[in-house]
PDB file of C-alpha atoms in Angstrom:
ATOM      1  CA  MET A   1      10.426  -1.411  -4.095  1.00 47.00           C
ATOM      2  CA  ALA A   2       8.577  -3.556  -6.606  1.00 45.00           C
ATOM      3  CA  THR A   3       9.803  -3.133 -10.160  1.00 43.00           C
ATOM      4  CA  ASP A   4       8.988  -6.459 -11.824  1.00 43.00           C
ATOM      5  CA  ASP A   5       6.281  -5.977 -14.458  1.00 48.00           C
ATOM      6  CA  ASP A   6       4.711  -9.274 -13.328  1.00 60.00           C
ATOM      7  CA  MET A   7       4.720  -8.284  -9.653  1.00 82.00           C
ATOM      8  CA  TRP A   8       1.175  -6.970  -9.863  1.00 93.00           C
ATOM      9  CA  ILE A   9      -1.625  -8.586 -11.815  1.00 94.00           C
ATOM     10  CA  TRP A  10      -4.624  -6.658 -13.094  1.00 95.00           C
ATOM     11  CA  ASP A  11      -7.051  -9.446 -13.984  1.00 94.00           C
ATOM     12  CA  GLY A  12      -9.471  -9.001 -11.075  1.00 96.00           C
ATOM     13  CA  GLY A  13     -12.032  -6.999 -13.003  1.00 96.00           C
ATOM     14  CA  ARG A  14     -12.509  -4.625 -10.047  1.00 96.00           C
ATOM     15  CA  VAL A  15      -9.923  -2.427  -8.410  1.00 97.00           C
ATOM     16  CA  CYS A  16     -10.744  -3.877  -4.985  1.00 98.00           C
ATOM     17  CA  LEU A  17     -10.009  -7.399  -6.272  1.00 98.00           C
ATOM     18  CA  ASP A  18      -6.801  -6.277  -7.950  1.00 98.00           C
ATOM     19  CA  PHE A  19      -5.857  -4.907  -4.536  1.00 98.00           C
ATOM     20  CA  THR A  20      -6.582  -8.200  -2.751  1.00 98.00           C
ATOM     21  CA  ASN A  21      -4.407  -9.875  -5.369  1.00 97.00           C
ATOM     22  CA  THR A  22      -1.354  -7.932  -4.211  1.00 98.00           C
ATOM     23  CA  LEU A  23      -0.954 -10.752  -1.692  1.00 97.00           C
ATOM     24  CA  ARG A  24       0.020 -13.638  -3.949  1.00 94.00           C
ATOM     25  CA  TYR A  25      -0.182 -17.404  -3.396  1.00 92.00           C
ATOM     26  CA  ARG A  26      -2.580 -17.150  -0.451  1.00 91.00           C
ATOM     27  CA  TRP A  27      -2.700 -20.953  -0.165  1.00 87.00           C
ATOM     28  CA  ARG A  28       0.911 -21.032   1.007  1.00 88.00           C
ATOM     29  CA  THR A  29       1.881 -20.963   4.667  1.00 89.00           C
ATOM     30  CA  ALA A  30       3.811 -17.786   3.859  1.00 91.00           C
ATOM     31  CA  PRO A  31       2.095 -15.948   0.948  1.00 93.00           C
ATOM     32  CA  GLU A  32       4.104 -13.563  -1.219  1.00 95.00           C
ATOM     33  CA  GLU A  33       3.704  -9.933  -0.192  1.00 97.00           C
ATOM     34  CA  THR A  34       4.091  -7.470  -3.061  1.00 97.00           C
ATOM     35  CA  LEU A  35       3.340  -4.338  -1.007  1.00 97.00           C
ATOM     36  CA  ARG A  36       6.572  -4.525   0.935  1.00 97.00           C
ATOM     37  CA  THR A  37       7.210  -0.806   1.426  1.00 96.00           C
ATOM     38  CA  PRO A  38       5.176   2.416   1.472  1.00 96.00           C
ATOM     39  CA  ASP A  39       6.660   3.207  -1.951  1.00 94.00           C
ATOM     40  CA  ASP A  40       5.262  -0.077  -3.293  1.00 96.00           C
ATOM     41  CA  LEU A  41       1.814   0.924  -2.074  1.00 96.00           C
ATOM     42  CA  VAL A  42       2.065   4.371  -3.645  1.00 96.00           C
ATOM     43  CA  LEU A  43       3.224   2.935  -6.962  1.00 95.00           C
ATOM     44  CA  TRP A  44       0.399   0.381  -6.986  1.00 97.00           C
ATOM     45  CA  LEU A  45      -2.194   3.080  -6.252  1.00 96.00           C
ATOM     46  CA  GLN A  46      -0.800   5.232  -9.044  1.00 94.00           C
ATOM     47  CA  GLN A  47      -0.788   2.365 -11.549  1.00 95.00           C
ATOM     48  CA  ALA A  48      -4.367   1.561 -10.517  1.00 95.00           C
ATOM     49  CA  GLY A  49      -5.348   5.125 -11.426  1.00 93.00           C
ATOM     50  CA  LEU A  50      -6.372   6.005  -7.874  1.00 94.00           C
ATOM     51  CA  LEU A  51      -3.541   8.337  -6.887  1.00 94.00           C
ATOM     52  CA  THR A  52      -2.174  11.379  -8.646  1.00 91.00           C
ATOM     53  CA  PRO A  53       1.362  11.073 -10.038  1.00 89.00           C
ATOM     54  CA  GLY A  54       4.065  12.600  -7.888  1.00 81.00           C
ATOM     55  CA  SER A  55       2.457  11.623  -4.585  1.00 76.00           C
ATOM     56  CA  HIS A  56       5.496   9.672  -3.395  1.00 73.00           C
ATOM     57  CA  ASP A  57       5.520  11.172   0.106  1.00 79.00           C
ATOM     58  CA  SER A  58       1.871  10.389   0.823  1.00 80.00           C
ATOM     59  CA  ALA A  59       2.438   7.026   2.523  1.00 92.00           C
ATOM     60  CA  ASP A  60       4.412   5.861   5.522  1.00 95.00           C
ATOM     61  CA  ALA A  61       4.607   2.609   7.502  1.00 96.00           C
ATOM     62  CA  ALA A  62       1.287   3.327   9.237  1.00 97.00           C
ATOM     63  CA  VAL A  63      -0.525   3.898   5.919  1.00 97.00           C
ATOM     64  CA  LEU A  64       1.022   0.719   4.516  1.00 98.00           C
ATOM     65  CA  ALA A  65      -0.199  -1.265   7.545  1.00 98.00           C
ATOM     66  CA  SER A  66      -3.639   0.292   7.145  1.00 98.00           C
ATOM     67  CA  GLY A  67      -3.672  -0.663   3.471  1.00 98.00           C
ATOM     68  CA  ARG A  68      -2.795  -4.264   4.232  1.00 98.00           C
ATOM     69  CA  ARG A  69      -5.555  -4.443   6.868  1.00 98.00           C
ATOM     70  CA  LEU A  70      -8.034  -3.038   4.364  1.00 98.00           C
ATOM     71  CA  ARG A  71      -6.910  -5.564   1.762  1.00 98.00           C
ATOM     72  CA  GLU A  72      -7.606  -8.505   4.062  1.00 98.00           C
ATOM     73  CA  THR A  73     -10.915  -7.024   5.173  1.00 98.00           C
ATOM     74  CA  VAL A  74     -12.007  -6.679   1.556  1.00 98.00           C
ATOM     75  CA  ASP A  75     -10.925 -10.225   0.801  1.00 98.00           C
ATOM     76  CA  ARG A  76     -12.820 -11.746   3.734  1.00 98.00           C
ATOM     77  CA  ALA A  77     -15.972  -9.741   3.035  1.00 98.00           C
ATOM     78  CA  VAL A  78     -16.010 -10.411  -0.709  1.00 98.00           C
ATOM     79  CA  LEU A  79     -15.461 -14.160  -0.360  1.00 98.00           C
ATOM     80  CA  ALA A  80     -18.120 -14.368   2.348  1.00 98.00           C
ATOM     81  CA  VAL A  81     -20.813 -12.621   0.314  1.00 98.00           C
ATOM     82  CA  ALA A  82     -19.829 -14.491  -2.861  1.00 97.00           C
ATOM     83  CA  ASP A  83     -20.469 -17.656  -0.823  1.00 97.00           C
ATOM     84  CA  ASN A  84     -23.892 -16.359   0.296  1.00 97.00           C
ATOM     85  CA  ARG A  85     -22.661 -15.593   3.809  1.00 97.00           C
ATOM     86  CA  LEU A  86     -22.714 -12.314   5.702  1.00 97.00           C
ATOM     87  CA  PRO A  87     -19.384 -10.588   6.306  1.00 97.00           C
ATOM     88  CA  LEU A  88     -18.077 -10.213   9.840  1.00 97.00           C
ATOM     89  CA  SER A  89     -19.593  -7.203  11.569  1.00 98.00           C
ATOM     90  CA  GLY A  90     -16.131  -5.791  12.208  1.00 98.00           C
ATOM     91  CA  ASP A  91     -15.309  -6.016   8.518  1.00 98.00           C
ATOM     92  CA  ILE A  92     -18.529  -4.203   7.611  1.00 98.00           C
ATOM     93  CA  THR A  93     -17.671  -1.441  10.084  1.00 98.00           C
ATOM     94  CA  MET A  94     -14.154  -1.050   8.720  1.00 98.00           C
ATOM     95  CA  LEU A  95     -15.316  -0.936   5.106  1.00 98.00           C
ATOM     96  CA  ASN A  96     -17.971   1.652   5.893  1.00 98.00           C
ATOM     97  CA  ARG A  97     -15.564   3.855   7.828  1.00 97.00           C
ATOM     98  CA  SER A  98     -12.905   3.640   5.166  1.00 97.00           C
ATOM     99  CA  ALA A  99     -15.304   4.221   2.257  1.00 96.00           C
ATOM    100  CA  ALA A 100     -16.692   7.296   4.024  1.00 96.00           C
ATOM    101  CA  GLN A 101     -13.231   8.882   3.755  1.00 94.00           C
ATOM    102  CA  ALA A 102     -13.173   8.666  -0.026  1.00 92.00           C
ATOM    103  CA  PRO A 103     -12.855  11.999  -1.813  1.00 87.00           C
ATOM    104  CA  ARG A 104     -16.063  13.197  -3.392  1.00 83.00           C
ATOM    105  CA  PRO A 105     -15.835  12.902  -7.181  1.00 77.00           C
ATOM    106  CA  ALA A 106     -15.523  16.224  -8.969  1.00 74.00           C
ATOM    107  CA  LEU A 107     -18.402  16.637 -11.419  1.00 76.00           C
ATOM    108  CA  GLN A 108     -17.191  17.600 -14.890  1.00 81.00           C
ATOM    109  CA  ILE A 109     -19.056  19.371 -17.668  1.00 86.00           C
ATOM    110  CA  ALA A 110     -18.942  19.228 -21.447  1.00 86.00           C
ATOM    111  CA  VAL A 111     -20.712  20.958 -24.323  1.00 89.00           C
ATOM    112  CA  THR A 112     -22.704  18.517 -26.452  1.00 87.00           C
ATOM    113  CA  ASP A 113     -24.855  19.759 -29.351  1.00 89.00           C
ATOM    114  CA  GLY A 114     -24.736  23.274 -27.934  1.00 89.00           C
ATOM    115  CA  ARG A 115     -25.845  22.196 -24.448  1.00 89.00           C
ATOM    116  CA  LEU A 116     -24.022  21.718 -21.163  1.00 89.00           C
ATOM    117  CA  GLU A 117     -24.069  18.121 -19.985  1.00 84.00           C
ATOM    118  CA  PRO A 118     -22.318  16.076 -17.290  1.00 79.00           C
ATOM    119  CA  ALA A 119     -19.053  14.658 -18.567  1.00 76.00           C
ATOM    120  CA  GLY A 120     -18.491  12.044 -15.903  1.00 66.00           C
ATOM    121  CA  THR A 121     -16.528  12.417 -12.726  1.00 65.00           C
ATOM    122  CA  ALA A 122     -12.876  12.494 -11.835  1.00 67.00           C
ATOM    123  CA  ASN A 123     -12.300  10.114  -8.932  1.00 80.00           C
ATOM    124  CA  ILE A 124      -8.632  10.266  -8.041  1.00 88.00           C
ATOM    125  CA  ALA A 125      -6.975  10.969  -4.719  1.00 91.00           C
ATOM    126  CA  THR A 126      -4.036  13.173  -3.850  1.00 90.00           C
ATOM    127  CA  ASP A 127      -2.777  11.051  -0.954  1.00 93.00           C
ATOM    128  CA  ALA A 128      -2.517   7.328  -0.287  1.00 95.00           C
ATOM    129  CA  SER A 129      -5.031   7.229   2.572  1.00 95.00           C
ATOM    130  CA  ALA A 130      -7.733   8.764   0.387  1.00 95.00           C
ATOM    131  CA  ALA A 131      -6.837   6.367  -2.429  1.00 96.00           C
ATOM    132  CA  LEU A 132      -7.306   3.427  -0.045  1.00 97.00           C
ATOM    133  CA  ALA A 133     -10.743   4.826   0.754  1.00 97.00           C
ATOM    134  CA  LEU A 134     -11.575   4.621  -2.946  1.00 96.00           C
ATOM    135  CA  ILE A 135     -10.729   0.910  -2.823  1.00 97.00           C
ATOM    136  CA  ALA A 136     -13.056   0.473   0.154  1.00 97.00           C
ATOM    137  CA  GLN A 137     -15.745   2.332  -1.764  1.00 96.00           C
ATOM    138  CA  ASP A 138     -15.330   0.003  -4.728  1.00 96.00           C
ATOM    139  CA  ALA A 139     -15.568  -3.010  -2.392  1.00 98.00           C
ATOM    140  CA  VAL A 140     -18.797  -1.688  -0.862  1.00 97.00           C
ATOM    141  CA  GLU A 141     -20.255  -1.192  -4.347  1.00 96.00           C
ATOM    142  CA  LEU A 142     -19.229  -4.728  -5.339  1.00 97.00           C
ATOM    143  CA  LEU A 143     -20.731  -6.252  -2.191  1.00 97.00           C
ATOM    144  CA  LEU A 144     -24.061  -4.569  -2.921  1.00 97.00           C
ATOM    145  CA  SER A 145     -24.127  -5.504  -6.614  1.00 97.00           C
ATOM    146  CA  ALA A 146     -25.298  -8.641  -8.400  1.00 96.00           C
ATOM    147  CA  GLU A 147     -21.723  -8.979  -9.676  1.00 96.00           C
ATOM    148  CA  ILE A 148     -20.624 -10.250  -6.262  1.00 97.00           C
ATOM    149  CA  LEU A 149     -22.054 -13.654  -7.217  1.00 96.00           C
ATOM    150  CA  ARG A 150     -19.597 -13.758 -10.122  1.00 97.00           C
ATOM    151  CA  VAL A 151     -16.512 -13.475  -7.939  1.00 97.00           C
ATOM    152  CA  ARG A 152     -14.294 -16.510  -8.381  1.00 96.00           C
ATOM    153  CA  VAL A 153     -10.972 -17.853  -7.106  1.00 95.00           C
ATOM    154  CA  CYS A 154      -8.587 -19.003  -9.831  1.00 93.00           C
ATOM    155  CA  GLY A 155      -8.774 -22.760 -10.320  1.00 88.00           C
ATOM    156  CA  ALA A 156      -5.038 -23.208 -10.823  1.00 87.00           C
ATOM    157  CA  ASP A 157      -3.458 -25.144  -7.961  1.00 80.00           C
ATOM    158  CA  GLU A 158      -0.729 -22.577  -7.393  1.00 82.00           C
ATOM    159  CA  CYS A 159      -2.622 -19.314  -7.862  1.00 89.00           C
ATOM    160  CA  ALA A 160      -5.793 -18.421  -5.882  1.00 90.00           C
ATOM    161  CA  LEU A 161      -6.136 -14.920  -7.358  1.00 94.00           C
ATOM    162  CA  ARG A 162      -9.630 -13.412  -7.127  1.00 96.00           C
ATOM    163  CA  PHE A 163     -11.563 -12.157 -10.161  1.00 96.00           C
ATOM    164  CA  VAL A 164     -15.012 -11.311 -11.491  1.00 96.00           C
ATOM    165  CA  ASP A 165     -16.260 -13.859 -14.019  1.00 96.00           C
ATOM    166  CA  ARG A 166     -17.797 -11.820 -16.839  1.00 95.00           C
ATOM    167  CA  SER A 167     -17.765 -14.651 -19.366  1.00 93.00           C
ATOM    168  CA  PRO A 168     -21.109 -15.139 -21.178  1.00 92.00           C
ATOM    169  CA  ALA A 169     -21.443 -18.697 -19.848  1.00 90.00           C
ATOM    170  CA  ARG A 170     -20.242 -17.712 -16.357  1.00 88.00           C
ATOM    171  CA  ASN A 171     -17.757 -20.591 -16.409  1.00 88.00           C
ATOM    172  CA  ARG A 172     -14.392 -18.827 -16.328  1.00 90.00           C
ATOM    173  CA  ARG A 173     -11.965 -20.908 -14.256  1.00 89.00           C
ATOM    174  CA  TRP A 174      -8.714 -19.004 -14.507  1.00 86.00           C
ATOM    175  CA  CYS A 175      -7.605 -15.532 -13.471  1.00 88.00           C
ATOM    176  CA  SER A 176      -5.990 -15.422 -16.927  1.00 85.00           C
ATOM    177  CA  MET A 177      -6.137 -17.979 -19.706  1.00 81.00           C
ATOM    178  CA  SER A 178      -2.741 -16.833 -20.992  1.00 79.00           C
ATOM    179  CA  ARG A 179      -1.176 -17.444 -17.593  1.00 79.00           C
ATOM    180  CA  CYS A 180      -2.873 -20.027 -15.391  1.00 87.00           C
ATOM    181  CA  GLY A 181      -5.177 -21.581 -17.983  1.00 60.00           C
ATOM    182  CA  ASN A 182      -2.467 -22.457 -20.467  1.00 65.00           C
ATOM    183  CA  ARG A 183      -0.009 -23.526 -17.775  1.00 63.00           C
ATOM    184  CA  THR A 184      -2.565 -25.878 -16.267  1.00 57.00           C
ATOM    185  CA  LYS A 185      -3.471 -27.362 -19.657  1.00 59.00           C
ATOM    186  CA  VAL A 186       0.203 -27.936 -20.481  1.00 55.00           C
ATOM    187  CA  ARG A 187       0.813 -29.563 -17.088  1.00 59.00           C
ATOM    188  CA  LEU A 188      -2.212 -31.860 -17.469  1.00 50.00           C
ATOM    189  CA  HIS A 189      -1.170 -32.785 -21.010  1.00 45.00           C
ATOM    190  CA  GLN A 190       2.348 -33.644 -19.826  1.00 52.00           C
ATOM    191  CA  ALA A 191       0.948 -35.738 -16.977  1.00 50.00           C
ATOM    192  CA  ARG A 192      -1.270 -37.673 -19.393  1.00 56.00           C
ATOM    193  CA  ALA A 193       1.699 -38.199 -21.720  1.00 52.00           C
ATOM    194  CA  ARG A 194       3.809 -39.572 -18.863  1.00 57.00           C
ATOM    195  CA  ARG A 195       1.025 -41.943 -17.811  1.00 59.00           C
ATOM    196  CA  SER A 196       0.613 -43.243 -21.359  1.00 57.00           C
ATOM    197  CA  GLU A 197       4.372 -43.852 -21.604  1.00 59.00           C
ATOM    198  CA  HIS A 198       4.204 -46.075 -18.515  1.00 58.00           C
ATOM    199  CA  THR A 199       1.036 -47.903 -19.529  1.00 61.00           C
ATOM    200  CA  PRO A 200       1.838 -51.335 -20.985  1.00 61.00           C
ATOM    201  CA  ALA A 201       0.607 -51.846 -24.539  1.00 57.00           C
ATOM    202  CA  ASP A 202      -2.063 -54.487 -25.076  1.00 54.00           C
TER     203      ASP A 202
END
């Protein structure tokens, strides 16, 4: 079961992108799987705020396999639409079917200035399958929003995490400046320093 604090990264800007990022280093022949067991999936869903605490028995090997299939479906569909292409018809079907299983949000009420008003909705599942449906729902909403055109892949050579670029100039290159951005700048600086050391002086 995953316990490393750095095992999961939450820089995607959307829960569906954070979920796609549970498969790390996608450029490798053998990417790093962080959802190795049903317990890993349950813990991720809980930390993402999609699953009620104490739901440890709500996932088995079949639910884990379903979650991984959903993750790859989301990834293919999001990257396609971000690239101005249509998703595969099978991916659209899977996303629609999965999103349709999402629990209906419970409308909440509050008293404001002596009047009853909506107080938002509580959108959290009590089992892992329903929580996965919430991820599919978020992916559908992203695919239909203008924000889909802001989806990027981290520019670091050894990363490839997906994220929404919400920078004012729309020029964010890294999933995280503190992680990939700084590492890349340090590596480039060191490479320039090595080249200058081997360049003969005039």
